[in-house]
Amino acid sequence: MVTLSPKNGYSLRVLMICRVSSPGEGKQREESNDDQEVRLRDYLEQQWDGPTMIEVIAGVGSGEDVQREELYKAELAVETGEYDLILCEDLSRISRRYHAQRFCELAEDFDTRLIAVNGDVDTGQPNWRMLAGFSAIRHEMYNADSSQRIQRSQQNIFDNGGMCQHLIYGYIKEPGSKTDDGVRKDPAAEPIYREWFRMLQQGASFAEVADWLNEMGVPTGPLCRNKKWDGAMVARITRNPILKGVRERNRKMSKRINKTGKYRSVNAPAEMLRTRECPHLAFVDAELFDEVNALLNERTAIYSTAKKNSIAPRKGIPKKRTVWPAQHIRCGVCGRTMICQGNSEKRSIMCSGAANYLCWNSVTLNLEKTGRKLAEAVCEELVRMPDYDSTLEAMVAEEADHVLSGRNQRQQEIKVEIGTIDRKLENLSEAVAQSGGSATLLQNLRQHEVQKAALERELKQLRKLPEPKLVLPSIAELRERATTALNDLRAESPEFARLMTQLLPSIAVFPYSLLDSNKIVLRASVSLDLGAVVPGAEDYQSIKHRYSKQLLVDLFPLPQPERYRQEIWELSNCGLGLTEREIAGRLGITQPVVQRAKRLQRRMMAEDLADAYYPVLEPPMARNKLRRHHHKRYHFEPLPGFPLDWPSS
């Protein structure tokens, strides 16, 4: 019998960890967690006959995945130091590889004993490290053997005509069939595939083929989630060799990322590729299939990322990592994010809705210039940032006192509740001793112990919180600190993106046009939070209210007539009798610019306008560059709550 000793002297606190890999038909049952819990409870009853408090952490997922939520909860529970014992069937239920031994060491650091019932691992024994290492190696060997056995079985099934569970458009599988002998072609798909490859051979794009398929009402594959064709789907099927009567396997393989324990799909070595001939499933002649795919590869080669020394420069880099402000700016017309377009040398962003023909605002922005203009707008506002006054300092001090008083009041309430629970625990302990171990009394005892532990944890967290006293640095110091950060950080760095996201939590762009021009430009309506540069001011509403404002930022260079309009009008009406040529000479511009600026000013005065730019509220009909709404694929579909009200200057 194992000797167990509670830390509090009378009640044993136990953490039970259960896990199954993958529930579902033909796999492990999720009810297996309940079976594991029963097994662990039976073991505990054999080893301990005193009062116990049991907490169970059960989950579903791979033991190799070190980012599981259940593993994170278990580690947090151990780090509280409140548990006396951790029970599991074997270490692989907690984690695999060296992570299992690391968890055992974590338990040892917090004086918590860990016992793997079936694995003969007990951190209370001197040789537990050797046994834990052997256990991890054994499970790794079992995994490798199982993986190789499954691969051998699947390869043998493939060589004998099986492994044909995924069907694309044009194929019909007889019910219950598991080999290609039970798969036949749909006669209705023969002319579709002939026209499909003819269009590609004549230079059509994947998107054009997709549009044609949708117009013809051709259904997607039987296992396809999308009910409409798109370019990516057409490209994927075009390159599938089953269309020429060849079935492939092992073109891809899964590779474990040791840092996280997750798997990702990578290209398999060429020697792993296996093929088999299925001539009765060929829709396209093999020669035509190879010819069309070779043409497509040549056509798309100019868009591929250039390799250096046979290594792709973007290999291993997440595709979703973008440079600020891409995917942070929203289109004010449809509400969707602005995404990157174009190549790496001249990066631009545009509305993702316009890219998918769901929005008419297809104006593009230069990524680098847009980020610079927004950063400049922030710097200008920092220069104009108002100084602190006695009223603001008094409001901050009042908020700090309110937060502190709330914390103190809560601590007093917790202490009173703990005292009440202590008295109840004392009475229950005496009642349990007198009754000889009543199940009802023991259950009440455990519930009160759990409540007390939760209150003690909350009290400990409140005591660790820093004093809510905000020391406001000088405005000059804040300006210097923020300006230095904006100037020193690289525009592509994550630090710059985080800082700008805090300063500009919301950015929406709207189309505008000059009164005498057909060109459409974008203005940004920006929510600016200068309080983000005040250290420790996240929870102070007075700071947020004082230093938050809305800005309207021009994301385009002003044309000369608008840039010099005010100066030209003042010089024309200053009483000196200057001619348009003389005004142009003084300002270093041409005479036509002066004439256009004066016409613009007169029109503004006639229409009583303060801004030379007017909002474009509808898709323009007469402009040459914004024509996406004329496409047959276009269908305006804004997100809920859009379009927004156009901001006023």
XYZ file of C-alpha atoms in Angstrom:
649
model
C 0.000 0.000 0.000
C 1.303 3.461 -0.953
C 1.885 5.847 1.944
C 0.107 9.160 1.303
C 0.292 12.275 3.469
C -2.015 15.314 3.057
C -0.454 18.744 3.281
C -3.235 19.984 5.572
C -2.948 16.930 7.815
C -6.404 15.410 7.325
C -7.862 15.749 3.776
C -6.102 14.483 0.647
C -6.436 16.759 -2.386
C -6.213 14.693 -5.585
C -6.020 15.773 -9.241
C -7.011 13.071 -11.734
C -5.996 13.496 -15.388
C -7.787 11.539 -18.137
C -7.519 11.795 -21.923
C -8.562 10.066 -25.135
C -6.934 10.773 -28.471
C -9.725 10.903 -31.032
C -13.343 9.997 -30.270
C -15.640 8.894 -33.019
C -16.760 5.880 -34.964
C -13.993 3.285 -35.145
C -11.789 5.278 -32.778
C -11.425 5.748 -29.051
C -14.653 6.370 -27.179
C -14.971 9.632 -25.281
C -16.620 7.574 -22.507
C -13.173 6.076 -21.968
C -12.432 9.146 -19.844
C -15.157 7.995 -17.458
C -13.649 4.492 -17.407
C -10.251 5.955 -16.569
C -11.762 7.993 -13.747
C -13.418 4.893 -12.253
C -10.106 3.030 -12.444
C -8.286 5.863 -10.670
C -10.954 6.184 -7.977
C -10.749 2.439 -7.281
C -6.981 2.715 -6.938
C -7.311 5.691 -4.585
C -9.781 3.850 -2.345
C -7.306 0.998 -2.023
C -4.474 3.332 -1.021
C -6.270 5.924 1.145
C -9.181 5.581 3.554
C -9.383 9.166 4.803
C -11.289 12.220 3.498
C -10.426 13.269 -0.047
C -11.100 16.159 -2.410
C -10.966 15.054 -6.040
C -10.781 17.224 -9.132
C -10.815 15.665 -12.603
C -9.343 17.184 -15.768
C -10.539 15.176 -18.777
C -9.940 16.063 -22.383
C -9.840 14.933 -25.987
C -6.797 15.380 -28.182
C -3.429 14.044 -29.171
C -0.933 13.430 -26.378
C 1.756 14.903 -28.620
C -0.051 18.261 -28.727
C 1.512 20.406 -26.004
C -0.904 23.277 -26.677
C -3.988 21.436 -25.437
C -6.183 23.453 -23.089
C -6.437 20.522 -20.644
C -2.634 20.298 -20.330
C -2.464 24.035 -19.682
C -5.140 23.731 -16.964
C -3.277 20.821 -15.377
C -0.024 22.798 -15.245
C -1.796 25.789 -13.682
C -3.407 23.494 -11.111
C -0.045 21.982 -10.151
C 1.558 25.422 -9.855
C -0.966 26.403 -7.184
C 0.740 23.904 -4.872
C -2.644 22.972 -3.374
C -2.717 19.326 -4.481
C -1.210 16.379 -2.652
C -1.471 13.776 -5.400
C -1.823 13.545 -9.189
C -3.239 10.312 -10.585
C -3.313 9.070 -14.192
C -3.445 5.695 -15.924
C -0.040 6.257 -17.521
C 2.104 9.273 -18.361
C 0.907 9.321 -21.982
C -2.536 10.411 -20.698
C -0.861 13.657 -19.578
C 1.577 14.155 -22.439
C 4.126 12.314 -24.558
C 7.860 12.460 -25.183
C 10.020 14.520 -22.847
C 7.042 16.755 -22.015
C 5.694 13.944 -19.785
C 8.900 13.899 -17.718
C 8.876 17.699 -17.556
C 5.356 17.558 -16.080
C 6.608 15.121 -13.430
C 9.404 17.542 -12.540
C 6.879 20.369 -12.305
C 4.851 18.327 -9.817
C 8.014 17.627 -7.815
C 8.834 21.358 -7.670
C 5.496 21.996 -5.924
C 5.732 19.008 -3.554
C 2.937 17.192 -5.384
C 3.230 13.444 -5.781
C 2.447 11.952 -9.192
C 1.505 8.311 -9.686
C 0.895 6.644 -13.065
C -1.129 3.601 -12.019
C -0.339 1.418 -15.046
C 3.094 2.800 -15.785
C 4.817 2.077 -12.469
C 5.866 5.743 -12.269
C 5.766 7.260 -8.786
C 7.616 10.504 -8.061
C 7.651 9.434 -4.424
C 10.186 6.736 -5.343
C 13.893 7.527 -5.911
C 14.050 5.845 -9.357
C 11.048 7.643 -10.865
C 13.121 9.584 -13.451
C 14.460 6.425 -15.039
C 10.990 4.852 -15.130
C 9.430 8.028 -16.558
C 12.100 8.135 -19.280
C 11.494 4.489 -20.171
C 7.741 5.139 -20.246
C 8.134 8.078 -22.667
C 10.454 6.056 -24.927
C 8.077 3.097 -24.891
C 5.098 5.197 -25.960
C 7.155 6.876 -28.703
C 8.171 3.445 -30.028
C 4.542 2.281 -29.927
C 3.513 5.352 -31.940
C 6.245 4.772 -34.531
C 5.359 1.078 -34.879
C 1.649 1.866 -35.221
C 2.364 4.539 -37.829
C 4.517 2.197 -39.912
C 1.957 -0.594 -39.637
C -0.854 1.722 -40.796
C 1.267 2.995 -43.701
C 2.083 -0.554 -44.816
C -1.578 -1.522 -44.667
C -2.697 1.558 -46.601
C -0.024 1.072 -49.268
C -1.076 -2.544 -49.733
C -4.740 -1.483 -49.995
C -3.773 1.181 -52.554
C -1.771 -1.292 -54.649
C -4.831 -3.571 -54.748
C -7.140 -0.868 -56.075
C -8.430 0.591 -52.814
C -8.099 3.968 -51.052
C -10.517 5.790 -53.373
C -12.687 7.463 -50.731
C -12.395 11.067 -52.028
C -14.229 11.692 -55.306
C -14.243 14.864 -57.387
C -16.910 16.050 -59.806
C -17.734 13.559 -62.565
C -17.262 10.306 -60.670
C -19.876 7.992 -59.155
C -19.056 5.246 -56.644
C -21.324 2.279 -56.196
C -22.671 1.890 -52.628
C -20.379 -0.273 -50.514
C -17.546 -0.256 -53.061
C -14.008 0.193 -51.703
C -11.959 -0.108 -54.914
C -11.741 1.699 -58.244
C -13.613 -1.190 -59.882
C -16.756 0.183 -58.236
C -16.170 3.746 -59.495
C -17.484 4.900 -62.869
C -17.591 8.136 -64.837
C -20.691 10.289 -65.045
C -21.568 10.545 -68.780
C -22.873 14.094 -68.235
C -19.371 15.205 -67.209
C -17.677 14.137 -70.483
C -18.573 17.295 -72.515
C -17.952 19.506 -69.443
C -14.347 18.348 -69.076
C -13.729 18.598 -72.835
C -14.829 22.239 -72.864
C -13.017 22.857 -69.573
C -9.626 21.841 -71.012
C -10.339 23.507 -74.362
C -10.916 26.846 -72.611
C -7.690 26.524 -70.627
C -5.781 25.551 -73.759
C -7.103 28.672 -75.512
C -5.825 30.923 -72.712
C -8.817 31.168 -70.355
C -8.106 31.715 -66.647
C -9.262 29.459 -63.842
C -11.747 32.144 -62.760
C -13.280 32.254 -66.257
C -13.742 28.487 -66.229
C -15.329 28.756 -62.770
C -17.761 31.425 -64.021
C -18.686 29.246 -66.992
C -19.308 26.225 -64.732
C -21.540 28.292 -62.452
C -23.491 29.668 -65.422
C -24.016 26.139 -66.721
C -25.251 25.028 -63.296
C -22.585 22.324 -63.009
C -22.567 20.943 -59.445
C -19.374 20.739 -57.432
C -18.006 17.446 -56.160
C -20.059 15.199 -53.850
C -17.720 15.887 -50.904
C -17.151 19.583 -51.615
C -18.270 22.086 -48.969
C -18.546 24.943 -51.482
C -21.614 24.840 -53.681
C -20.171 27.221 -56.277
C -17.032 26.902 -58.321
C -14.095 29.274 -57.812
C -10.678 29.633 -59.409
C -8.808 27.700 -56.728
C -11.165 24.733 -57.050
C -10.788 24.673 -60.836
C -6.991 24.820 -60.526
C -6.938 21.968 -58.016
C -9.057 19.653 -60.163
C -7.229 20.589 -63.378
C -3.988 19.285 -61.872
C -5.553 16.065 -60.515
C -4.060 13.154 -62.566
C -7.187 11.038 -62.055
C -8.583 12.973 -65.039
C -6.080 11.134 -67.265
C -6.699 7.794 -65.537
C -3.862 7.795 -62.974
C -4.446 7.524 -59.222
C -1.714 8.968 -56.967
C -0.859 8.549 -53.299
C 1.811 9.935 -50.957
C 2.395 13.185 -52.806
C 1.979 14.840 -49.397
C 2.913 13.682 -45.919
C 2.406 14.944 -42.382
C 5.343 16.193 -40.346
C 5.345 16.757 -36.606
C 6.379 20.163 -35.291
C 8.278 19.130 -32.185
C 7.835 22.494 -30.493
C 4.042 22.242 -30.416
C 3.372 18.556 -31.093
C 1.017 19.455 -33.947
C 1.317 18.134 -37.499
C 1.402 19.982 -40.805
C 1.269 18.820 -44.383
C 4.504 18.969 -46.416
C 5.673 17.638 -49.780
C 6.686 14.002 -49.487
C 9.999 12.722 -50.911
C 9.727 11.674 -54.551
C 10.495 8.028 -53.735
C 7.333 7.803 -51.616
C 4.993 8.598 -54.520
C 2.850 5.635 -55.568
C 0.639 5.492 -58.663
C -1.722 3.067 -60.343
C -3.424 3.077 -63.720
C -7.215 3.493 -63.912
C -7.897 3.886 -67.655
C -11.654 3.488 -67.224
C -11.706 6.747 -65.164
C -9.929 8.945 -67.717
C -11.889 11.987 -68.917
C -8.966 13.597 -70.760
C -6.300 12.133 -73.000
C -2.976 11.881 -71.139
C -1.163 13.888 -73.814
C -3.701 16.728 -73.651
C -3.650 16.673 -69.830
C 0.138 17.034 -69.723
C 0.149 19.699 -72.440
C -2.459 21.906 -70.741
C -0.795 21.656 -67.329
C 2.585 22.511 -68.864
C 1.034 25.607 -70.479
C -0.536 26.608 -67.170
C 2.779 26.233 -65.357
C 4.489 28.485 -67.892
C 1.671 31.020 -67.693
C 1.734 31.235 -63.890
C 5.531 31.066 -63.487
C 5.822 34.866 -63.476
C 3.631 35.030 -60.359
C 5.559 32.460 -58.335
C 8.043 33.443 -55.641
C 11.585 33.384 -57.000
C 13.884 30.834 -55.396
C 17.420 31.501 -54.255
C 19.834 28.552 -54.281
C 16.829 26.207 -54.804
C 15.253 27.420 -51.547
C 11.972 29.339 -51.480
C 12.519 32.610 -49.523
C 9.074 32.312 -47.901
C 9.587 28.715 -46.758
C 8.738 28.318 -43.080
C 7.242 31.835 -42.832
C 3.500 32.006 -42.018
C 1.492 33.185 -44.999
C -0.867 35.221 -42.813
C 1.851 37.478 -41.409
C 1.084 40.895 -42.870
C 2.582 44.349 -42.552
C 0.576 47.014 -40.736
C -1.843 48.559 -41.682
C -2.921 45.696 -43.992
C -5.861 43.745 -42.542
C -6.275 46.450 -39.889
C -8.053 49.019 -42.084
C -11.729 48.454 -42.876
C -13.625 49.605 -45.922
C -16.283 52.108 -44.862
C -18.540 51.001 -47.726
C -18.860 47.252 -47.068
C -17.050 46.765 -43.732
C -14.478 44.230 -44.929
C -10.750 44.448 -44.274
C -8.199 45.868 -46.690
C -5.875 43.116 -47.878
C -2.528 43.098 -49.686
C -2.433 43.016 -53.467
C 0.385 43.040 -56.006
C 4.011 41.974 -55.685
C 6.497 42.505 -52.863
C 8.198 45.486 -54.529
C 5.074 47.646 -54.876
C 2.701 46.463 -52.195
C -0.800 47.858 -52.233
C -3.969 47.161 -50.285
C -7.581 47.131 -51.382
C -10.961 46.088 -50.018
C -11.254 42.295 -49.824
C -14.921 42.655 -50.763
C -13.972 44.418 -53.995
C -11.475 41.630 -54.753
C -14.388 39.163 -54.585
C -16.823 41.436 -56.502
C -18.906 42.133 -53.383
C -18.045 45.843 -53.062
C -17.592 48.657 -55.568
C -14.843 50.454 -53.636
C -11.850 49.062 -55.531
C -9.525 52.040 -54.899
C -6.062 50.784 -53.926
C -3.634 52.278 -51.423
C 0.129 52.024 -51.306
C 0.901 50.060 -48.143
C 4.100 51.877 -47.214
C 2.789 55.382 -47.928
C -0.469 54.719 -46.068
C 1.374 53.537 -42.968
C 3.636 56.590 -43.120
C 0.706 59.017 -43.428
C -1.086 57.461 -40.463
C 2.093 57.564 -38.370
C 2.619 61.222 -39.320
C -0.957 62.027 -38.272
C -0.287 60.419 -34.884
C 2.936 62.427 -34.451
C 1.122 65.673 -35.284
C -1.528 64.942 -32.659
C 1.162 64.095 -30.117
C 2.647 67.548 -30.650
C -0.798 69.091 -30.003
C -1.488 66.792 -27.045
C -2.909 69.018 -24.258
C -1.096 69.303 -20.936
C -2.450 67.829 -17.736
C -4.481 70.047 -15.496
C -5.559 69.878 -11.873
C -9.010 68.574 -12.850
C -7.587 65.558 -14.705
C -5.146 64.759 -11.909
C -7.976 64.906 -9.397
C -10.104 62.556 -11.544
C -7.222 60.076 -11.853
C -6.613 60.174 -8.104
C -10.327 59.668 -7.451
C -10.419 56.634 -9.782
C -7.339 55.182 -8.070
C -8.959 55.595 -4.643
C -12.147 53.969 -5.907
C -10.235 50.963 -7.292
C -8.225 50.604 -4.074
C -11.292 50.842 -1.845
C -13.061 48.225 -3.954
C -10.127 45.861 -3.578
C -9.915 46.376 0.174
C -13.645 45.834 0.576
C -13.475 42.604 -1.416
C -10.541 41.365 0.693
C -12.510 41.967 3.862
C -15.507 40.118 2.424
C -13.307 37.158 1.482
C -11.776 37.005 4.960
C -15.242 36.938 6.530
C -16.366 34.177 4.144
C -13.227 32.129 4.876
C -13.823 32.486 8.609
C -17.403 31.256 8.186
C -16.241 28.264 6.112
C -13.547 27.432 8.697
C -16.167 27.172 11.403
C -18.335 24.975 9.178
C -15.352 22.750 8.368
C -14.562 22.351 12.053
C -18.140 21.334 12.813
C -18.276 18.975 9.837
C -14.975 17.334 10.798
C -16.303 16.629 14.286
C -19.547 15.275 12.819
C -17.641 13.007 10.423
C -15.515 11.659 13.292
C -18.590 10.927 15.389
C -20.598 9.343 12.554
C -17.759 7.144 11.373
C -17.541 8.616 7.866
C -21.004 9.577 6.590
C -20.998 9.949 2.793
C -23.246 13.019 2.939
C -21.072 14.728 5.542
C -17.920 13.920 3.583
C -19.451 15.389 0.434
C -20.343 18.611 2.288
C -16.842 18.703 3.722
C -15.296 18.463 0.250
C -17.579 21.176 -1.151
C -16.655 23.598 1.626
C -12.954 22.851 1.152
C -13.274 23.632 -2.556
C -15.030 26.928 -1.759
C -12.341 27.841 0.752
C -9.539 27.071 -1.715
C -11.183 29.243 -4.379
C -11.559 32.150 -1.943
C -7.945 31.815 -0.815
C -6.758 31.903 -4.430
C -8.800 35.055 -5.092
C -7.428 36.674 -1.936
C -3.872 35.821 -2.963
C -4.408 37.352 -6.418
C -5.840 40.561 -4.935
C -2.823 40.910 -2.656
C -0.434 40.500 -5.575
C -2.010 43.328 -7.560
C 0.078 46.522 -7.659
C -1.084 49.726 -6.036
C -3.591 51.467 -8.353
C -1.709 54.730 -8.164
C -1.033 56.258 -11.569
C 1.934 58.615 -11.771
C 1.385 60.839 -14.783
C 4.629 61.611 -16.621
C 5.059 65.010 -18.195
C 3.518 65.651 -21.600
C 6.954 66.528 -23.005
C 8.264 63.157 -21.830
C 5.339 61.313 -23.420
C 5.780 63.162 -26.712
C 9.479 62.356 -26.801
C 8.921 58.706 -25.864
C 6.173 58.098 -28.435
C 7.879 60.048 -31.234
C 11.149 58.178 -30.650
C 9.350 54.834 -30.766
C 7.551 55.707 -34.000
C 10.747 56.937 -35.650
C 13.062 54.163 -34.431
C 10.850 51.137 -35.065
C 10.851 49.636 -38.531
C 7.518 49.945 -40.321
C 7.497 46.178 -40.947
C 8.347 45.200 -37.372
C 5.734 43.578 -35.092
C 6.569 46.134 -32.390
C 5.578 49.004 -34.685
C 2.336 47.217 -35.572
C 1.474 46.652 -31.902
C 2.149 50.293 -31.020
C 0.083 51.630 -33.913
C -2.750 49.205 -33.155
C -2.906 50.579 -29.604
C -2.819 54.187 -30.801
C -5.256 53.607 -33.690
C -7.702 50.899 -32.556
C -10.101 51.615 -35.432
C -9.459 52.763 -39.022
C -12.083 52.963 -41.780
C -11.530 54.383 -45.276
C -14.114 56.186 -47.411
C -14.052 57.254 -51.080
C -13.991 60.976 -51.879
C -13.553 63.054 -55.028
C -12.423 66.611 -55.723
C -15.187 68.933 -56.898
C -13.677 69.461 -60.353
C -12.119 66.013 -60.812
C -13.259 62.489 -61.653
C -10.483 60.832 -59.667
C -11.604 58.987 -56.525
C -9.335 58.947 -53.464
C -9.610 57.522 -49.961
C -9.794 59.276 -46.631
C -9.362 57.481 -43.319
C -11.630 58.015 -40.335
C -9.352 57.138 -37.429
C -10.077 56.544 -33.749
C -7.011 57.890 -31.978
C -6.218 56.858 -28.396
C -3.253 58.889 -27.184
C -3.826 57.484 -23.712
C -2.102 54.313 -24.950
C 1.272 56.063 -24.511
C 0.564 56.753 -20.818
C 2.061 53.797 -18.882
C -0.482 52.002 -16.689
C -3.497 54.017 -17.902
C -5.377 51.097 -19.472
C -8.098 51.020 -16.792
C -8.538 54.781 -16.294
C -11.585 56.115 -18.121
C -10.617 59.720 -17.429
C -7.387 59.320 -19.420
C -9.163 57.520 -22.273
C -11.892 60.182 -22.449
C -9.434 63.080 -22.363
C -6.996 61.783 -24.976
C -9.306 59.996 -27.411
C -10.547 61.665 -30.572
C -11.616 61.060 -34.173
C -9.353 62.144 -37.043
C -9.880 62.436 -40.770
C -6.607 61.640 -42.547
C -6.034 62.158 -46.270
C -4.349 59.034 -47.653
C -3.433 60.755 -50.908
C -1.205 63.670 -51.970
C -3.159 66.884 -52.432
C -3.137 68.185 -56.032
C -1.563 71.599 -56.511
C -4.859 73.505 -57.052
C -6.146 72.309 -53.680
C -2.786 72.618 -51.919
C -2.326 76.269 -52.930
C -5.998 77.194 -53.205
C -6.164 79.318 -50.038
C -2.892 81.157 -50.736
C -3.881 81.846 -54.347
C -7.238 83.261 -53.285
C -5.655 85.492 -50.656
C -3.056 86.838 -53.126
C -5.769 87.452 -55.712
C -7.808 89.550 -53.255
C -5.047 91.273 -51.284
C -5.454 94.535 -53.205
C -2.014 94.464 -54.890
C -3.448 93.824 -58.326
C -1.309 90.735 -58.955
C -1.893 88.902 -62.201
C -2.296 85.133 -62.379
C 1.185 84.857 -63.916
C 2.712 86.871 -61.063
C 0.922 84.743 -58.442
C 2.184 81.594 -60.148
C 5.730 82.996 -60.115
C 5.572 83.801 -56.413
C 4.361 80.277 -55.493
C 6.550 78.417 -57.984
C 3.650 76.881 -59.893
C 2.101 77.252 -63.331
C -0.605 79.670 -64.390
C -3.162 76.913 -65.220
C -2.861 75.726 -61.623
C -3.727 79.240 -60.432
C -6.729 79.381 -62.750
C -8.030 75.998 -61.631
C -7.573 76.891 -57.955
C -9.583 80.088 -58.383
C -12.392 78.216 -60.170
C -12.426 75.661 -57.363
C -12.642 78.373 -54.702
C -15.467 80.191 -56.495
C -17.448 76.960 -56.759
C -16.952 76.242 -53.065
C -18.175 79.722 -52.182
C -21.177 79.434 -54.488
C -22.198 76.094 -52.955
C -21.247 77.198 -49.404
C -18.748 74.361 -48.944
C -15.890 74.233 -46.466
C -14.223 71.229 -48.059
C -13.185 70.834 -51.670
C -13.736 67.069 -51.493
C -17.187 65.520 -51.504
C -18.055 61.949 -50.445
C -18.760 59.383 -53.161
C -21.839 57.609 -51.845
C -22.689 55.451 -54.855
C -20.767 53.426 -57.436
C -19.524 55.884 -60.082
C -20.994 55.307 -63.513
C -18.710 57.449 -65.673
C -15.250 56.710 -64.306
C -12.794 54.509 -66.131
C -10.833 52.945 -63.266
C -13.646 51.974 -60.882
C -15.544 49.527 -63.051
C -15.703 46.427 -60.860
C -19.417 47.024 -60.275
C -20.004 46.649 -64.038
C -18.738 43.055 -63.986
C -21.345 40.301 -64.277
C -19.905 38.702 -61.136
C -20.525 41.842 -59.045
C -23.128 41.725 -56.295
C -22.999 44.344 -53.542
C -23.105 42.543 -50.210
C -22.046 44.714 -47.233
C -21.488 43.329 -43.763
C -24.176 44.007 -41.126
C -24.063 47.637 -40.001
C -22.505 48.957 -43.214
C -22.164 51.199 -45.076
C -21.269 53.671 -42.334
C -22.097 57.359 -42.279
C -19.436 59.286 -44.182
C -17.338 61.377 -41.741
C -17.409 65.130 -42.040
C -14.195 67.087 -42.353
